[in-house]
Structures are given as structure tokens and as C-alpha cells.
Amino acid sequence: EVPARFEVKGKPGGLAVAAGGLGHLLGGQIRPVLPFAHGQHPVGDDSGVVERRRHDRPAVPADDAPFAPHADGGRSADAGDGREQRVAHLRAGPRSRGLQHHAGQRAAFHAYATAFSAGDGARFGTYYNDDVVLDLPSAPLLEGRAAIVGFYTAMFERVRETLTINHLVVDDGGIAADIISTFTAHADAPDFQVMPLQAGQAVSVRVFVYYTLTAGRISHIKVARAGQPELHPA
């Protein structure tokens, strides 16, 4: 099964989903990428799918990895009974298997977004790999879990960010999200990256975010703006 592909069409902020490969967000656009182990193949050319399945050897997620395939926000109660799971998958059929396969990853992402919006760095940091990279459009590249959690912890002292999820597309290798980020100032923030804010003001901006998953955790975050910031007066 080839994952969905994102591409921006029409006006900024337009989002379309088509068959192909899950897209990486780059510079406000989402370029189609098929995660083949031995080189890229053109979109629409699925000749590399068999090659990828034969030769890819993805990292094995740890037992507590929140985005591991078939995760349910924690380890499934029957995770150790592989035979029962295989029988259930066969009975469910291809379409149902796909929904079941990623349902836990969706739930994990919503839990991550809730922790992030609450400013709980100790909790949302557990969804990252140690060497995670954050690529924001308005800040220097950040590398490592501690650096990213520290960046947001400092930001949240003056400005809190709330994530509103419009749409998610999930596969084993990543999560593509259409999100509204709302930044609310609890203190004056004249140097805030999105725009200067006074205490009580808020600004919202639509973003496309691609989260690369490695071993069941987030290893790379690429953020691209999909619209202009909208100021909400105090």
C-alpha cells in the first residue's frame, strides 16, 4: 500500500491529497517523496514499492514508542499474541486493516498535541527521539530533544501556543498535519518571532507540519506557513 501524497494547489493554504507518497513540507510547499531505501522514484511510478519492501529495514520501535504501528496510546493488551492479531487482520480485510493500523498513531498524535498545548514539556518531550530536529520558518534549526523542549519552555513563559488540528494523514514513516497554531501572549513579547505581541493579544496562523517518525517517535519536524498571521486584539 502506497501512502497518501500531499501537494499544495491553488491559493496558499490549499491542501489536496492524492495517491503517491507522503509529502515533505519544504518552504511552504509539500514536495512528493516516496521513502525508498535505494533512491527516489517519480510520483506515479510505483516500480520501487517492491524494492522498498524487500530492502528497507526500519528501526524497531521500543515497547513504549507512542507512534509505533498498531500502538493504542500505550502497548496493546494483546500485543504479545501475534497469531490472534494476524487472524483479526485477515478477517478485517485490506481497508479495515489500514484504518486499524494507524488508529493508535492518530490517538498518540492527539495526545502529543494536547500535552504541547498545555505547555507540558516533560510530557510532549517523550514523543521525540533524542536527536530530533525542529525546522521552523522563523527560527534557527534546533537539534536534540533537550534543545527543543528548552526552546518551547522559554517561549511559553510569555507566549503559549495552542494547536488546533484540521487534518492528519498518517503512515508508518510520518505524519502530515494541517494545523492552526494560536499564540497567546501572557506578557509583552515585542520580539516574538511571528509578530510583536502585547499581553492579552493572540495571533493565529495556519501551518502544514510534517513529522518524520523513526522507531515510533518523532525524529524530524518541518513546519511551513500556509497563510498569513491573523491578529486577535486583547
mmCIF file of C-alpha atoms in Angstrom, residues 44-193:
data_model
loop_
_atom_site.group_PDB
_atom_site.id
_atom_site.type_symbol
_atom_site.label_atom_id
_atom_site.label_comp_id
_atom_site.label_asym_id
_atom_site.label_seq_id
_atom_site.Cartn_x
_atom_site.Cartn_y
_atom_site.Cartn_z
ATOM 1 C CA GLY A 44 3.000 7.811 -10.104
ATOM 2 C CA ASP A 45 5.775 5.272 -10.718
ATOM 3 C CA ASP A 46 5.309 2.559 -8.124
ATOM 4 C CA SER A 47 8.057 0.355 -9.536
ATOM 5 C CA GLY A 48 10.114 0.974 -6.430
ATOM 6 C CA VAL A 49 7.480 -0.220 -3.978
ATOM 7 C CA VAL A 50 8.584 -3.856 -4.182
ATOM 8 C CA GLU A 51 12.223 -2.780 -3.926
ATOM 9 C CA ARG A 52 11.461 -0.749 -0.814
ATOM 10 C CA ARG A 53 9.615 -3.606 0.832
ATOM 11 C CA ARG A 54 12.442 -6.035 0.128
ATOM 12 C CA HIS A 55 15.336 -3.874 1.265
ATOM 13 C CA ASP A 56 14.051 -1.367 3.845
ATOM 14 C CA ARG A 57 14.938 -2.322 7.379
ATOM 15 C CA PRO A 58 13.338 0.380 9.561
ATOM 16 C CA ALA A 59 14.392 0.767 13.164
ATOM 17 C CA VAL A 60 12.347 -1.390 15.505
ATOM 18 C CA PRO A 61 10.198 0.730 17.849
ATOM 19 C CA ALA A 62 10.666 0.292 21.589
ATOM 20 C CA ASP A 63 7.787 -1.134 23.604
ATOM 21 C CA ASP A 64 6.828 2.347 24.842
ATOM 22 C CA ALA A 65 7.181 4.136 21.469
ATOM 23 C CA PRO A 66 3.975 6.212 21.129
ATOM 24 C CA PHE A 67 3.842 6.166 17.309
ATOM 25 C CA ALA A 68 4.724 2.503 16.802
ATOM 26 C CA PRO A 69 2.449 0.770 14.251
ATOM 27 C CA HIS A 70 -0.630 -0.702 15.982
ATOM 28 C CA ALA A 71 0.058 1.485 19.016
ATOM 29 C CA ASP A 72 -3.013 2.433 21.042
ATOM 30 C CA GLY A 73 -1.506 5.207 23.125
ATOM 31 C CA GLY A 74 0.385 2.516 25.019
ATOM 32 C CA ARG A 75 1.098 -1.112 24.325
ATOM 33 C CA SER A 76 -1.977 -3.115 23.347
ATOM 34 C CA ALA A 77 -3.159 -5.596 25.904
ATOM 35 C CA ASP A 78 -2.910 -8.411 23.371
ATOM 36 C CA ALA A 79 0.331 -7.176 21.784
ATOM 37 C CA GLY A 80 2.106 -10.386 22.649
ATOM 38 C CA ASP A 81 -0.351 -12.648 20.869
ATOM 39 C CA GLY A 82 0.816 -12.282 17.276
ATOM 40 C CA ARG A 83 -1.338 -15.148 15.982
ATOM 41 C CA GLU A 84 -4.597 -13.598 17.195
ATOM 42 C CA GLN A 85 -3.630 -10.237 15.692
ATOM 43 C CA ARG A 86 -2.804 -11.797 12.308
ATOM 44 C CA VAL A 87 -6.124 -13.659 12.228
ATOM 45 C CA ALA A 88 -8.001 -10.488 13.143
ATOM 46 C CA HIS A 89 -6.216 -8.569 10.369
ATOM 47 C CA LEU A 90 -7.069 -11.219 7.789
ATOM 48 C CA ARG A 91 -10.725 -11.178 8.775
ATOM 49 C CA ALA A 92 -10.833 -7.371 8.709
ATOM 50 C CA GLY A 93 -9.750 -7.076 5.065
ATOM 51 C CA PRO A 94 -7.290 -4.599 3.486
ATOM 52 C CA ARG A 95 -9.264 -1.394 4.050
ATOM 53 C CA SER A 96 -10.124 -2.088 7.671
ATOM 54 C CA ARG A 97 -6.564 -3.231 8.357
ATOM 55 C CA GLY A 98 -5.269 0.139 7.176
ATOM 56 C CA LEU A 99 -7.587 2.042 9.498
ATOM 57 C CA GLN A 100 -6.703 -0.187 12.421
ATOM 58 C CA HIS A 101 -3.015 0.045 11.608
ATOM 59 C CA HIS A 102 -2.807 3.808 12.149
ATOM 60 C CA ALA A 103 -5.593 4.471 14.642
ATOM 61 C CA GLY A 104 -3.193 4.307 17.589
ATOM 62 C CA GLN A 105 -0.750 6.664 15.872
ATOM 63 C CA ARG A 106 -3.540 9.206 15.382
ATOM 64 C CA ALA A 107 -4.520 8.889 19.050
ATOM 65 C CA ALA A 108 -0.871 9.324 20.057
ATOM 66 C CA PHE A 109 -0.586 12.482 17.963
ATOM 67 C CA HIS A 110 -3.694 13.985 19.562
ATOM 68 C CA ALA A 111 -2.213 13.182 22.985
ATOM 69 C CA TYR A 112 1.051 14.849 21.918
ATOM 70 C CA ALA A 113 -0.820 17.961 20.698
ATOM 71 C CA THR A 114 -2.735 18.146 23.995
ATOM 72 C CA ALA A 115 0.490 17.978 26.023
ATOM 73 C CA PHE A 116 2.144 20.573 23.772
ATOM 74 C CA SER A 117 -0.825 22.958 24.022
ATOM 75 C CA ALA A 118 -0.740 22.584 27.810
ATOM 76 C CA GLY A 119 2.929 23.608 27.822
ATOM 77 C CA ASP A 120 3.920 20.301 29.426
ATOM 78 C CA GLY A 121 7.490 19.878 28.166
ATOM 79 C CA ALA A 122 8.142 16.827 30.336
ATOM 80 C CA ARG A 123 5.241 15.064 28.638
ATOM 81 C CA PHE A 124 5.443 16.212 24.988
ATOM 82 C CA GLY A 125 9.207 15.678 25.047
ATOM 83 C CA THR A 126 8.653 11.932 25.471
ATOM 84 C CA TYR A 127 7.269 11.804 21.914
ATOM 85 C CA TYR A 128 10.665 12.873 20.494
ATOM 86 C CA ASN A 129 13.769 10.864 19.698
ATOM 87 C CA ASP A 130 16.927 12.080 21.444
ATOM 88 C CA ASP A 131 18.314 13.518 18.190
ATOM 89 C CA VAL A 132 15.067 15.071 16.922
ATOM 90 C CA VAL A 133 15.410 18.131 14.660
ATOM 91 C CA LEU A 134 12.990 21.089 14.548
ATOM 92 C CA ASP A 135 12.909 23.212 11.380
ATOM 93 C CA LEU A 136 10.778 26.346 11.859
ATOM 94 C CA PRO A 137 10.275 29.088 9.235
ATOM 95 C CA SER A 138 11.089 31.881 11.712
ATOM 96 C CA ALA A 139 13.793 30.427 13.988
ATOM 97 C CA PRO A 140 17.216 28.763 13.702
ATOM 98 C CA LEU A 141 17.368 24.992 13.301
ATOM 99 C CA LEU A 142 17.089 23.217 16.650
ATOM 100 C CA GLU A 143 18.660 19.813 17.241
ATOM 101 C CA GLY A 144 18.020 17.438 20.119
ATOM 102 C CA ARG A 145 15.133 16.806 22.494
ATOM 103 C CA ALA A 146 16.578 18.983 25.260
ATOM 104 C CA ALA A 147 17.109 21.950 22.915
ATOM 105 C CA ILE A 148 13.568 21.788 21.534
ATOM 106 C CA VAL A 149 11.871 21.351 24.909
ATOM 107 C CA GLY A 150 14.035 24.159 26.296
ATOM 108 C CA PHE A 151 13.107 26.454 23.391
ATOM 109 C CA TYR A 152 9.387 25.986 23.946
ATOM 110 C CA THR A 153 9.656 26.140 27.745
ATOM 111 C CA ALA A 154 11.267 29.577 27.432
ATOM 112 C CA MET A 155 8.701 30.716 24.852
ATOM 113 C CA PHE A 156 5.761 29.532 26.961
ATOM 114 C CA GLU A 157 6.829 31.831 29.816
ATOM 115 C CA ARG A 158 5.462 34.724 27.742
ATOM 116 C CA VAL A 159 3.569 33.182 24.820
ATOM 117 C CA ARG A 160 1.566 29.955 24.913
ATOM 118 C CA GLU A 161 0.903 28.034 21.683
ATOM 119 C CA THR A 162 -2.315 26.054 21.163
ATOM 120 C CA LEU A 163 -2.619 23.529 18.317
ATOM 121 C CA THR A 164 -5.941 23.047 16.520
ATOM 122 C CA ILE A 165 -5.747 20.046 14.198
ATOM 123 C CA ASN A 166 -7.648 20.431 10.933
ATOM 124 C CA HIS A 167 -6.466 17.270 9.189
ATOM 125 C CA LEU A 168 -3.970 14.422 9.601
ATOM 126 C CA VAL A 169 -2.504 11.920 7.149
ATOM 127 C CA VAL A 170 -0.552 9.125 8.811
ATOM 128 C CA ASP A 171 1.679 6.276 7.666
ATOM 129 C CA ASP A 172 4.436 4.249 9.305
ATOM 130 C CA GLY A 173 7.119 6.773 8.320
ATOM 131 C CA GLY A 174 5.456 10.042 9.198
ATOM 132 C CA ILE A 175 2.515 12.290 9.990
ATOM 133 C CA ALA A 176 1.430 15.233 7.834
ATOM 134 C CA ALA A 177 -0.742 17.729 9.688
ATOM 135 C CA ASP A 178 -2.798 20.752 8.693
ATOM 136 C CA ILE A 179 -2.830 22.828 11.884
ATOM 137 C CA ILE A 180 -3.916 26.222 13.185
ATOM 138 C CA SER A 181 -1.345 27.484 15.682
ATOM 139 C CA THR A 182 -2.692 30.147 18.041
ATOM 140 C CA PHE A 183 -0.126 32.095 20.078
ATOM 141 C CA THR A 184 -1.487 33.904 23.143
ATOM 142 C CA ALA A 185 0.710 36.395 24.987
ATOM 143 C CA HIS A 186 0.602 36.286 28.797
ATOM 144 C CA ALA A 187 3.226 39.021 28.951
ATOM 145 C CA ASP A 188 4.539 41.588 26.499
ATOM 146 C CA ALA A 189 6.597 39.879 23.792
ATOM 147 C CA PRO A 190 7.935 42.612 21.482
ATOM 148 C CA ASP A 191 10.498 40.239 19.953
ATOM 149 C CA PHE A 192 8.164 37.297 19.318
ATOM 150 C CA GLN A 193 9.078 35.536 16.054
#
